[in-house]
Coordinates of C-alpha atoms in Angstrom, one line a residue:
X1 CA 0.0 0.0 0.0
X2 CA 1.3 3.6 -0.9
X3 CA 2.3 6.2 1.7
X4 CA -0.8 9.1 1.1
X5 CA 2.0 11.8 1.7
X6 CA 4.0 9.8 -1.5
X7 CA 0.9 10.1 -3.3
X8 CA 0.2 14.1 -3.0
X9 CA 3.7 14.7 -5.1
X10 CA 3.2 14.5 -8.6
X11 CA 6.2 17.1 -8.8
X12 CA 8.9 16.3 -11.6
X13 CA 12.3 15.0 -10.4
X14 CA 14.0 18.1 -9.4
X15 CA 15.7 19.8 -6.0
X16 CA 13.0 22.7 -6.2
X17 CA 10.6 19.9 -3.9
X18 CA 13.4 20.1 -1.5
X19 CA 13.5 23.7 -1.3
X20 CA 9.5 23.6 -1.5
X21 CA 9.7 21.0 1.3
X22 CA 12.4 22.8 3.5
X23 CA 10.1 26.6 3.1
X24 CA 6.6 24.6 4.3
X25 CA 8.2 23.1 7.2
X26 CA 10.4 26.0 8.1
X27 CA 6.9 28.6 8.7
X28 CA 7.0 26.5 11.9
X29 CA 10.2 28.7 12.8
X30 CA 8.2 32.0 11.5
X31 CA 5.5 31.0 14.8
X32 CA 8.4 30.1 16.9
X33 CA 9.8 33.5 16.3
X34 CA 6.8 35.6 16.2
X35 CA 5.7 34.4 19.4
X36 CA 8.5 34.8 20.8
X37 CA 9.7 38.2 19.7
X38 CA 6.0 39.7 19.6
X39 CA 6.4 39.7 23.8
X40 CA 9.2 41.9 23.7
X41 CA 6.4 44.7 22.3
X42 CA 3.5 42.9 24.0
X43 CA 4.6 43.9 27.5
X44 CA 4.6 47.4 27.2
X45 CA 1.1 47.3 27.4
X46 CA 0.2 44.8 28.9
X47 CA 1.9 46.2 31.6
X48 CA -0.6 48.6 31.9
X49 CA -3.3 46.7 31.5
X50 CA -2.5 44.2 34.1
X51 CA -0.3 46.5 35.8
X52 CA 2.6 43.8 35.7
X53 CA 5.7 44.4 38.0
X54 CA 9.5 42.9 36.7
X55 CA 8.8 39.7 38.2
X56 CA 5.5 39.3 36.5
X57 CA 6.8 40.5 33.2
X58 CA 9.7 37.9 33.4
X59 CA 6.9 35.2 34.5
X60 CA 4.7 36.1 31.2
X61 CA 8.0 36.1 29.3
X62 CA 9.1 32.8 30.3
X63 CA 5.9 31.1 30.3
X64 CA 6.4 30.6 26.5
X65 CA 9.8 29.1 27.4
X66 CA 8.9 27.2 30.2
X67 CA 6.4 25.1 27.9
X68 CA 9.3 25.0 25.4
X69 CA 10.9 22.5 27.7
X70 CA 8.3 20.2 28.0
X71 CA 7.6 20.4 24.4
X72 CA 11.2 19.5 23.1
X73 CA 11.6 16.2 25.2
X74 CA 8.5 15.1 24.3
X75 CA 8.6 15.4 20.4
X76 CA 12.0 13.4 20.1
X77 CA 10.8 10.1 21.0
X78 CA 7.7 10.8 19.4
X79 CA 9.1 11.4 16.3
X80 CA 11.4 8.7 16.4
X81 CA 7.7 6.8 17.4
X82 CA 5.3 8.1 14.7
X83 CA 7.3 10.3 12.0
X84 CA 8.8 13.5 11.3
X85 CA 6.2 14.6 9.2
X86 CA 2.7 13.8 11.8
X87 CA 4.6 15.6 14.2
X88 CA 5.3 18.8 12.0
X89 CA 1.7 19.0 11.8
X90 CA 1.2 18.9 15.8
X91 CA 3.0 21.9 16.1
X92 CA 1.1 23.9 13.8
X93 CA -1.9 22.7 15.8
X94 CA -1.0 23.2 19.0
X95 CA 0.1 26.9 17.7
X96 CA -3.3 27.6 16.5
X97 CA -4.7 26.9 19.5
X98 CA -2.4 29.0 21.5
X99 CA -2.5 31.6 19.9
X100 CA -6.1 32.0 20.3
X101 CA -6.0 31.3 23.9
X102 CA -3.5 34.2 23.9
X103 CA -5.3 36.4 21.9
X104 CA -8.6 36.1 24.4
X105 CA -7.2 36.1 28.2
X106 CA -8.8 38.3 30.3
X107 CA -6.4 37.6 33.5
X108 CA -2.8 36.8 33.8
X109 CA -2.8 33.7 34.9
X110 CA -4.8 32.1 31.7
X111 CA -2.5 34.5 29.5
X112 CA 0.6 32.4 31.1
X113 CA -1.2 29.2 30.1
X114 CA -1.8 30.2 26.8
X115 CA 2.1 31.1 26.4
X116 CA 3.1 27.7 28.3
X117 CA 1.1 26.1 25.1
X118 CA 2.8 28.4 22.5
X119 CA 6.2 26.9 24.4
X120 CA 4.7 23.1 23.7
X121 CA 4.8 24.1 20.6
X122 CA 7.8 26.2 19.8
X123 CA 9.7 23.6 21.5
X124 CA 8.6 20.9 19.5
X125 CA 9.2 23.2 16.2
X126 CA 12.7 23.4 17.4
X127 CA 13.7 19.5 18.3
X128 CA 11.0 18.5 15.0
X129 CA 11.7 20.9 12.1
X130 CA 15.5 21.1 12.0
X131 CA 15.5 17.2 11.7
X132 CA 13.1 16.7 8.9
X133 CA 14.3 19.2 7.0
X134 CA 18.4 17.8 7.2
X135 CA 17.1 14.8 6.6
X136 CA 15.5 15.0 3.1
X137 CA 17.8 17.7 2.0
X138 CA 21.1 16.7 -0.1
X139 CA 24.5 17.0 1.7
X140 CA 25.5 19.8 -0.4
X141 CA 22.9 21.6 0.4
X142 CA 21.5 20.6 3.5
X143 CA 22.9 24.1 5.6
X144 CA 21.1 26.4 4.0
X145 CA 18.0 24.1 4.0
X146 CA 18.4 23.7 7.3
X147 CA 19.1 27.5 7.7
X148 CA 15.7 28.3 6.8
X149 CA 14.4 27.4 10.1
X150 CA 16.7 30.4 11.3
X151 CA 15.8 32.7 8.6
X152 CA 11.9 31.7 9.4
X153 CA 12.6 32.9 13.4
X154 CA 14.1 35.9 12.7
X155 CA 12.0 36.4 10.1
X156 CA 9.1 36.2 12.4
X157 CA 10.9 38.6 15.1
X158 CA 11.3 41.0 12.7
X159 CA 7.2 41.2 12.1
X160 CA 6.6 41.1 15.5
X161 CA 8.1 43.9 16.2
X162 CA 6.8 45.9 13.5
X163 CA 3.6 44.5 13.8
X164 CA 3.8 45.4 17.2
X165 CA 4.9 49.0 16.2
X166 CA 1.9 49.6 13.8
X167 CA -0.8 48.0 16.3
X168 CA 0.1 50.1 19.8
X169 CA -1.3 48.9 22.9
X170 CA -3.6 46.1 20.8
X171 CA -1.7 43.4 22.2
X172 CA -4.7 41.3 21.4
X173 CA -3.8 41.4 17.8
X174 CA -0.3 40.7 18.0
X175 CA -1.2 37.7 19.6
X176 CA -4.3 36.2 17.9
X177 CA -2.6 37.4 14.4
X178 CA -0.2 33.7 15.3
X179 CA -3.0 32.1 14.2
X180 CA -2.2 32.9 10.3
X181 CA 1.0 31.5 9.6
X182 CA 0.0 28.2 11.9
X183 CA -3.1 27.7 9.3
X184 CA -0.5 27.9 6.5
X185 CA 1.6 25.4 7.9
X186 CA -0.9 23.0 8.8
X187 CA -2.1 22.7 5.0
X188 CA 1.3 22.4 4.0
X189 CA 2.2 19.5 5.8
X190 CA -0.7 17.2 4.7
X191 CA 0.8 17.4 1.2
X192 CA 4.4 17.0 2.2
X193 CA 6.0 13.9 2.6
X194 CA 8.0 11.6 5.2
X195 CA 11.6 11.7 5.9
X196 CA 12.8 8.9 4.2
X197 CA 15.7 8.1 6.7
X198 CA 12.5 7.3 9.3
X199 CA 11.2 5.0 6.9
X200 CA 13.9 2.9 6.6
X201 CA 14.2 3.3 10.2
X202 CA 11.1 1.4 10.4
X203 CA 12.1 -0.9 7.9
X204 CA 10.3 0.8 4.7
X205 CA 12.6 1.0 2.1
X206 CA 10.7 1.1 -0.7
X207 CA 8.0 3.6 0.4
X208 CA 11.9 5.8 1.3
X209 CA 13.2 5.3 -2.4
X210 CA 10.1 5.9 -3.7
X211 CA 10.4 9.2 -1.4
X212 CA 13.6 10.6 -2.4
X213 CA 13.8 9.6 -6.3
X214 CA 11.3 12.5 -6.4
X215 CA 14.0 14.2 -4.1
X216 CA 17.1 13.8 -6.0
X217 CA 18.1 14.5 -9.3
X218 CA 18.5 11.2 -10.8
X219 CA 16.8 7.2 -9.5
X220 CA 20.3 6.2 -9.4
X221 CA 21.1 8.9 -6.5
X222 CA 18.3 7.6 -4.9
X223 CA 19.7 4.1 -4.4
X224 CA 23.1 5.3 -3.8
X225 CA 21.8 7.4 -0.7
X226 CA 19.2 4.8 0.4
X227 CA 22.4 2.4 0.3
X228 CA 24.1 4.6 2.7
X229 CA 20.9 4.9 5.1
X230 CA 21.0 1.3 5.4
X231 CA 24.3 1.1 6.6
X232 CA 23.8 3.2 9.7
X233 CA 19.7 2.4 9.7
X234 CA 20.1 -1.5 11.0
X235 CA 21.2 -0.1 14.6
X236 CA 18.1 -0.7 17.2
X237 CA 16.0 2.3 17.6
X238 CA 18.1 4.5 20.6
X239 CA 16.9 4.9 24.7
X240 CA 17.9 8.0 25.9
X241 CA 20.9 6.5 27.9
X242 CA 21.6 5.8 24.4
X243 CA 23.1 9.1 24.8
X244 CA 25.2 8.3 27.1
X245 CA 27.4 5.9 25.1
X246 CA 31.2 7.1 24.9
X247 CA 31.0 7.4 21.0
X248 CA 27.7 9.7 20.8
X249 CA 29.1 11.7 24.1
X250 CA 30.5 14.2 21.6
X251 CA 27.7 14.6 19.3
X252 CA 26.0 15.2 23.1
X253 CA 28.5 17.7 24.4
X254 CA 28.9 19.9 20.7
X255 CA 25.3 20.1 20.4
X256 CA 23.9 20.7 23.7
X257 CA 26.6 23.2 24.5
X258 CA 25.9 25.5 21.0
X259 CA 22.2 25.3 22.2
X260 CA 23.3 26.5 25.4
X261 CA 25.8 29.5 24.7
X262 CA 23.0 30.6 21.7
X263 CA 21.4 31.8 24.9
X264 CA 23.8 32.6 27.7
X265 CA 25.7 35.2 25.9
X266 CA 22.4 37.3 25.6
X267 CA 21.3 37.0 22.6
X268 CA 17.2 36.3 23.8
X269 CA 17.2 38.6 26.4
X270 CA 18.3 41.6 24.3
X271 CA 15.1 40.4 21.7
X272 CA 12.5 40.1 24.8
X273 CA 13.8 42.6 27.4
X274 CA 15.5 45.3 24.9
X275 CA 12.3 48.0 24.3
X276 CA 12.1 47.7 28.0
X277 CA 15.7 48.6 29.2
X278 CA 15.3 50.8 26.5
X279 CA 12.4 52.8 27.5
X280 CA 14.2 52.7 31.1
X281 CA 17.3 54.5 29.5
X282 CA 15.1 57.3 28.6
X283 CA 14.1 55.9 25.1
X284 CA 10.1 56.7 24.0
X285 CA 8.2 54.0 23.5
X286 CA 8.0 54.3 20.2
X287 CA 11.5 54.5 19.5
X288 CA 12.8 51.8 21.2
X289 CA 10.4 49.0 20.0
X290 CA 11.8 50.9 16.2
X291 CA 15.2 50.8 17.6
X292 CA 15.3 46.6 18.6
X293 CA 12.8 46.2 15.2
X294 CA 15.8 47.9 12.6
X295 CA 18.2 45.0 14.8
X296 CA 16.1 41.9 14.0
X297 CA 16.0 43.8 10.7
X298 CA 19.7 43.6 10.3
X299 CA 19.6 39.6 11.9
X300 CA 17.2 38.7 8.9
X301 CA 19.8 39.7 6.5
X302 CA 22.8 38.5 8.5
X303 CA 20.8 34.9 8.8
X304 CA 20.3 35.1 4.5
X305 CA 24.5 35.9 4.4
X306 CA 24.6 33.3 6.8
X307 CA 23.0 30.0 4.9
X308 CA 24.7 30.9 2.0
X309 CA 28.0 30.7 4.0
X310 CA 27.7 27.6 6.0
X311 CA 27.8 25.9 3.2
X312 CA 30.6 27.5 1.7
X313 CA 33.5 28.0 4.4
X314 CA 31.9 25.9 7.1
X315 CA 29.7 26.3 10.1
X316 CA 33.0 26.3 12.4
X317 CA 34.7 29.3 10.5
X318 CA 31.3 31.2 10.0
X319 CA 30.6 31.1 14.2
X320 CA 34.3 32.0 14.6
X321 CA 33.9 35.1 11.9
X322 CA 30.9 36.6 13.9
X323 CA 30.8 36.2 17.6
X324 CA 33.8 38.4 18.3
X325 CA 32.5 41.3 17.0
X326 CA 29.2 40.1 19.5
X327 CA 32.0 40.4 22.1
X328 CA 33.1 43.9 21.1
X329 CA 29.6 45.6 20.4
X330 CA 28.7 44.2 24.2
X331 CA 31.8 45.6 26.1
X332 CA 31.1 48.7 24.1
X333 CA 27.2 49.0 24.7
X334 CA 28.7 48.2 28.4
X335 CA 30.6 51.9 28.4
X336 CA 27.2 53.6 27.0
X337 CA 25.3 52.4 29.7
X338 CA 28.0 53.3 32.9
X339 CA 26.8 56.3 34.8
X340 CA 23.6 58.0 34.4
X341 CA 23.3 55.8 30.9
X342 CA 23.3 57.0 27.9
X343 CA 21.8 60.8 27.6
X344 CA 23.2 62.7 24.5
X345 CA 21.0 61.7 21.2
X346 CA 24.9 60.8 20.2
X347 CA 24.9 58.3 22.8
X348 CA 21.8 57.0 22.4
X349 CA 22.2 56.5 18.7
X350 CA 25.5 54.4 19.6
X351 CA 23.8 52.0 21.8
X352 CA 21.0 51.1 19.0
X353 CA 24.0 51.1 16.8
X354 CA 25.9 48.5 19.4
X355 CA 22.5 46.6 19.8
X356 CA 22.0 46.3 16.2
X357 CA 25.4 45.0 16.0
X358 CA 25.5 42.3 18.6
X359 CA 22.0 41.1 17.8
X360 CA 23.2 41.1 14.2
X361 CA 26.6 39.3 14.7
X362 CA 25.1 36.9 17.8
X363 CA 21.7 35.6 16.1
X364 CA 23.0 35.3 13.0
X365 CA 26.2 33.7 14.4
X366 CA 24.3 31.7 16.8
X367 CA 21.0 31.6 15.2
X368 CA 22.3 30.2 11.9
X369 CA 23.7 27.3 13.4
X370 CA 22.4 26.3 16.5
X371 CA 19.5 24.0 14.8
X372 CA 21.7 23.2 11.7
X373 CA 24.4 21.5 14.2
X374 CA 21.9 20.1 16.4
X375 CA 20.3 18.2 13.3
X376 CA 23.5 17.1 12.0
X377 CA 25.9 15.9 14.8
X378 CA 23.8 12.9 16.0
X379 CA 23.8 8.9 15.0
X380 CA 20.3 8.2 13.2
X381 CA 19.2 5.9 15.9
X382 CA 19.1 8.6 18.3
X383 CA 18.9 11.1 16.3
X384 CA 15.2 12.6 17.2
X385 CA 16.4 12.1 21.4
X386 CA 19.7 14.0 20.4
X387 CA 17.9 16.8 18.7
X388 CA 15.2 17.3 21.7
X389 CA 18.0 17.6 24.2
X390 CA 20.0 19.8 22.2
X391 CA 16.6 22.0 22.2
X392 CA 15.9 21.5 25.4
X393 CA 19.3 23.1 26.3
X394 CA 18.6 26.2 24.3
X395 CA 15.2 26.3 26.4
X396 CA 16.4 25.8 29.9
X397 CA 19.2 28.0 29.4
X398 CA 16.6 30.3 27.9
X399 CA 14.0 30.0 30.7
X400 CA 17.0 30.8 33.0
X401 CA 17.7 34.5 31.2
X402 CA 14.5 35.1 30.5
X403 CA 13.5 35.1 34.5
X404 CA 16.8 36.5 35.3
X405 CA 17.8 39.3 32.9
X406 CA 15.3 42.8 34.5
X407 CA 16.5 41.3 37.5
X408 CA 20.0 41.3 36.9
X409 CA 20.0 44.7 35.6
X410 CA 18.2 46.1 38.7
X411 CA 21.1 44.1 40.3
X412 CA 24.1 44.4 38.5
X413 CA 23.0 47.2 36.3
X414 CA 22.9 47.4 32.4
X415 CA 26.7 47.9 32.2
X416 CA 27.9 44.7 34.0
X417 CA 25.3 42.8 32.7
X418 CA 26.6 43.2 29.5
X419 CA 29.9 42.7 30.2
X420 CA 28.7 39.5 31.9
X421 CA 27.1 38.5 28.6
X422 CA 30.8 39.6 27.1
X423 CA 32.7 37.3 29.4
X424 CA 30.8 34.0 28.8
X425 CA 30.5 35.4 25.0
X426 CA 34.3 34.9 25.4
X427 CA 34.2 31.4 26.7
X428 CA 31.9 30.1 23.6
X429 CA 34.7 31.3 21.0
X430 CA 37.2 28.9 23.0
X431 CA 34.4 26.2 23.1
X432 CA 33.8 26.5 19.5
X433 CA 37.6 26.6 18.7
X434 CA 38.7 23.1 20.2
X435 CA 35.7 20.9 20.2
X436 CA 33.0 22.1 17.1
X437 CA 34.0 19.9 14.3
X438 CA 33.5 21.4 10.7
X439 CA 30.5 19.3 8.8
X440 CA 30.1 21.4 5.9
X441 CA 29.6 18.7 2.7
X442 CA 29.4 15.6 5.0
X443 CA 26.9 13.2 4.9
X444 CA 24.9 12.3 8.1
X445 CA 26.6 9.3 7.9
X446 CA 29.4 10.3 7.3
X447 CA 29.4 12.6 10.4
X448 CA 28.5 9.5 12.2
X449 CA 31.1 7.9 10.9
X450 CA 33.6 10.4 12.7
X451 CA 32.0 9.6 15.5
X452 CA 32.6 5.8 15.8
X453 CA 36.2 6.2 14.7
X454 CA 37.0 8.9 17.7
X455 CA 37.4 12.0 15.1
X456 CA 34.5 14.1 15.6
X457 CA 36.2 17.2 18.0
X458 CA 37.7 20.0 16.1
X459 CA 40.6 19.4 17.6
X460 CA 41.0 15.4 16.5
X461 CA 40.3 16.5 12.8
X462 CA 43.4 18.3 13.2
X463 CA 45.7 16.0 14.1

């Protein structure tokens, strides 16, 4: 019996499916980024009209996040259970629903429900999408595939905040407007097929080649890829201590640690908190949700440099080309804010400047890779566990600046929080130096490969 997903493609032999494949699933990361940019603008008035304090603004915040969590463990095994694909369409679900339950609170406890099932969601659309879309896209183009997940979330942070701009106060409507992009995704999916590494997972080889000849260029690429599958697909289906095993420790360590640095050295509390602070400094309103909007602005185009890049001088170079100039925009923004804070329209104009350079440089350093590495480092048999912890990383390191950054700068104030972000900023570059390998142009099993023979660390391939 034929797959009904198979079926649905009557598409000509030709890599424009995969790109067609890799946009439909990727709107999941337009929802993930929507809602979670859209609170930045949301809270300014929704603190007046629930009269929120920090710590109920950081609660609000991190509901989304806190969800996240839950919904990033739970997708891996499910998808490694029931497909790529069914669960692709559960997060377009579950981001319909929240987003109307969002859109309609009337206190703030429901309105931190509704953003705890926004987080089911977004978490899942991290662990989920990344994986299905490395794993029908070709090796030589799988980063930029990949890449626009990324693109997708700073994509949707970048409307947010404008959307936010145009609509005021109505943060009804930048809630319930969600609901668009979660339709489009939904009807997307149902025509879109399985990832054909699953199905030989589960034994279904046929229904797989049948899959990616309408993938690849040629049948015979097909077979030759299918061939490859097979040799890493007869390995039992993973356990989580799976995980645990000395060869996938490194695929463990690399992508849990990019997941977790993606959110340590600031980058998500700048894109939630920043009109905020802002405001604080003595911005307007109006001019610090502009001022944060022109530097998601600036990430969108950073992230389309960026997925051309990784798959021309490597994800390793392309994180060691950006994040130091993350480092020096944050010890610089540091100086603005010393003192009173920036007062002169000179000195205010240099901290946008600073902001739109570290959110540039960070999130699309980061932000490009983060979910390309996660989808490529682990073994296929654990593959879907692997990615959900790697996500669940970037959430519980998330959760943990989201409920900490106002408080930290009432703390520590804006200057040495910063610098803070600087210093671990610093200990990422080291990280990514000695232990992220270089997978441009691999295979997956190729990559996996380098893991069984002890030669996955930057530093082995080296030797």
């Amino acid at each position: 019996m034929r797959d009904v997903a198979t079926d649905t493609i009557d598409t000509p032999k030709s890599p424009a499916i995969v790109v067609l494949i890799a946009v439909m699933a990727a709107l999941g990361g337009l929802l993930f980024g929507y809602d979670t940019g859209i609170i930045g603008v949301a809270l300014l008035g929704l603190g007046k009209y629930f009269a929120l304090d920090d710590l109920t603004k950081q609660l609000v915040t991190g509901g989304i996040v806190f969800g996240a969590l839950f919904g990033c463990l739970g997708t891996g095994p499910l998808s490694d259970r029931l497909g790529r694909r069914l669960m692709v369409i559960a997060v377009g679900l579950v981001f319909a629903v929240g987003s109307i339950a969002s859109a309609i609170s009337t206190n703030i406890e429901f309105l931190i429900f509704s953003r705890f099932l926004l987080g089911l969601s977004a978490g899942s659309a991290t662990q989920i999408i990344p994986v299905y879309i490395a794993e029908v896209a070709p090796p030589q183009h799988r980063g930029k595939m990949v890449v626009l997940f990324q693109f997708m979330v700073v994509f949707g942070i970048t409307v947010a905040y404008f959307s936010g701009f145009v609509l005021g106060d109505h943060w009804r409507w930048m809630f319930g407007l969600g609901l668009v992009p979660a339709i489009i995704l939904l009807l997307g999916m149902v025509v879109l097929p399985e990832s054909p590494r699953w199905l030989v997972m589960k034994h279904q080889e046929l229904k797989a080649q049948e899959i990616l000849e309408r993938l690849r260029a040629s049948k015979d690429a097909a077979i030759a890829e299918i061939a490859e599958i097979e040799t890493v697909a007869n390995h039992p289906q993973g356990s989580w201590k799976d995980l645990m095993q000395p060869w996938v420790r490194p695929a463990v360590v690399v992508g849990a640690a990019i997941a977790m640095f993606s959110q340590i050295t600031g980058n998500n509390a700048l894109i939630y908190y920043a009109p905020t602070i802002l405001t604080s400094a003595g911005f307007s309103h109006n001019a610090a949700i502009l001022g944060t909007g022109a530097s998601t602005l600036l990430v969108v185009i950073m992230t389309m440099i960026g997925s051309i890049l990784v798959d021309k001088i490597g994800r390793r170079r392309y994180l060691l080309l950006t994040i130091p100039g993350s480092i020096v925009a944050l010890i610089v923004m540091g100086v603005l804010f010393m003192g009173a804070g920036p007062q002169s329209d000179l000195s205010k104009f240099l901290v946008v400047a600073c902001l739109c350079i570290y959110l540039m440089l960070n999130c699309g350093g980061f932000g490009v890779c983060i979910w390309l590495i996660n989808a490529e480092v682990y073994p296929l048999f654990v593959r879907g566990k692997g990615a959900a912890l790697g996500a669940f990383s970037h959430w519980f390191f998330d959760l943990i600046v989201t409920l900490t950054t106002l408080s930290l700068v009432t703390a520590l104030g804006a200057t040495y929080t910063f610098w803070l972000y600087a210093l671990i900023s610093i200990g990422a570059l080291i990280f990514i130096i000695y232990l992220v390998p270089e997978t441009k142009g691999k295979t997956l099993e190729e990559i996996e490969g380098d893991l069984k023979e002890n030669r996955f660390y930057a530093y082995q391939q080296k030797k």
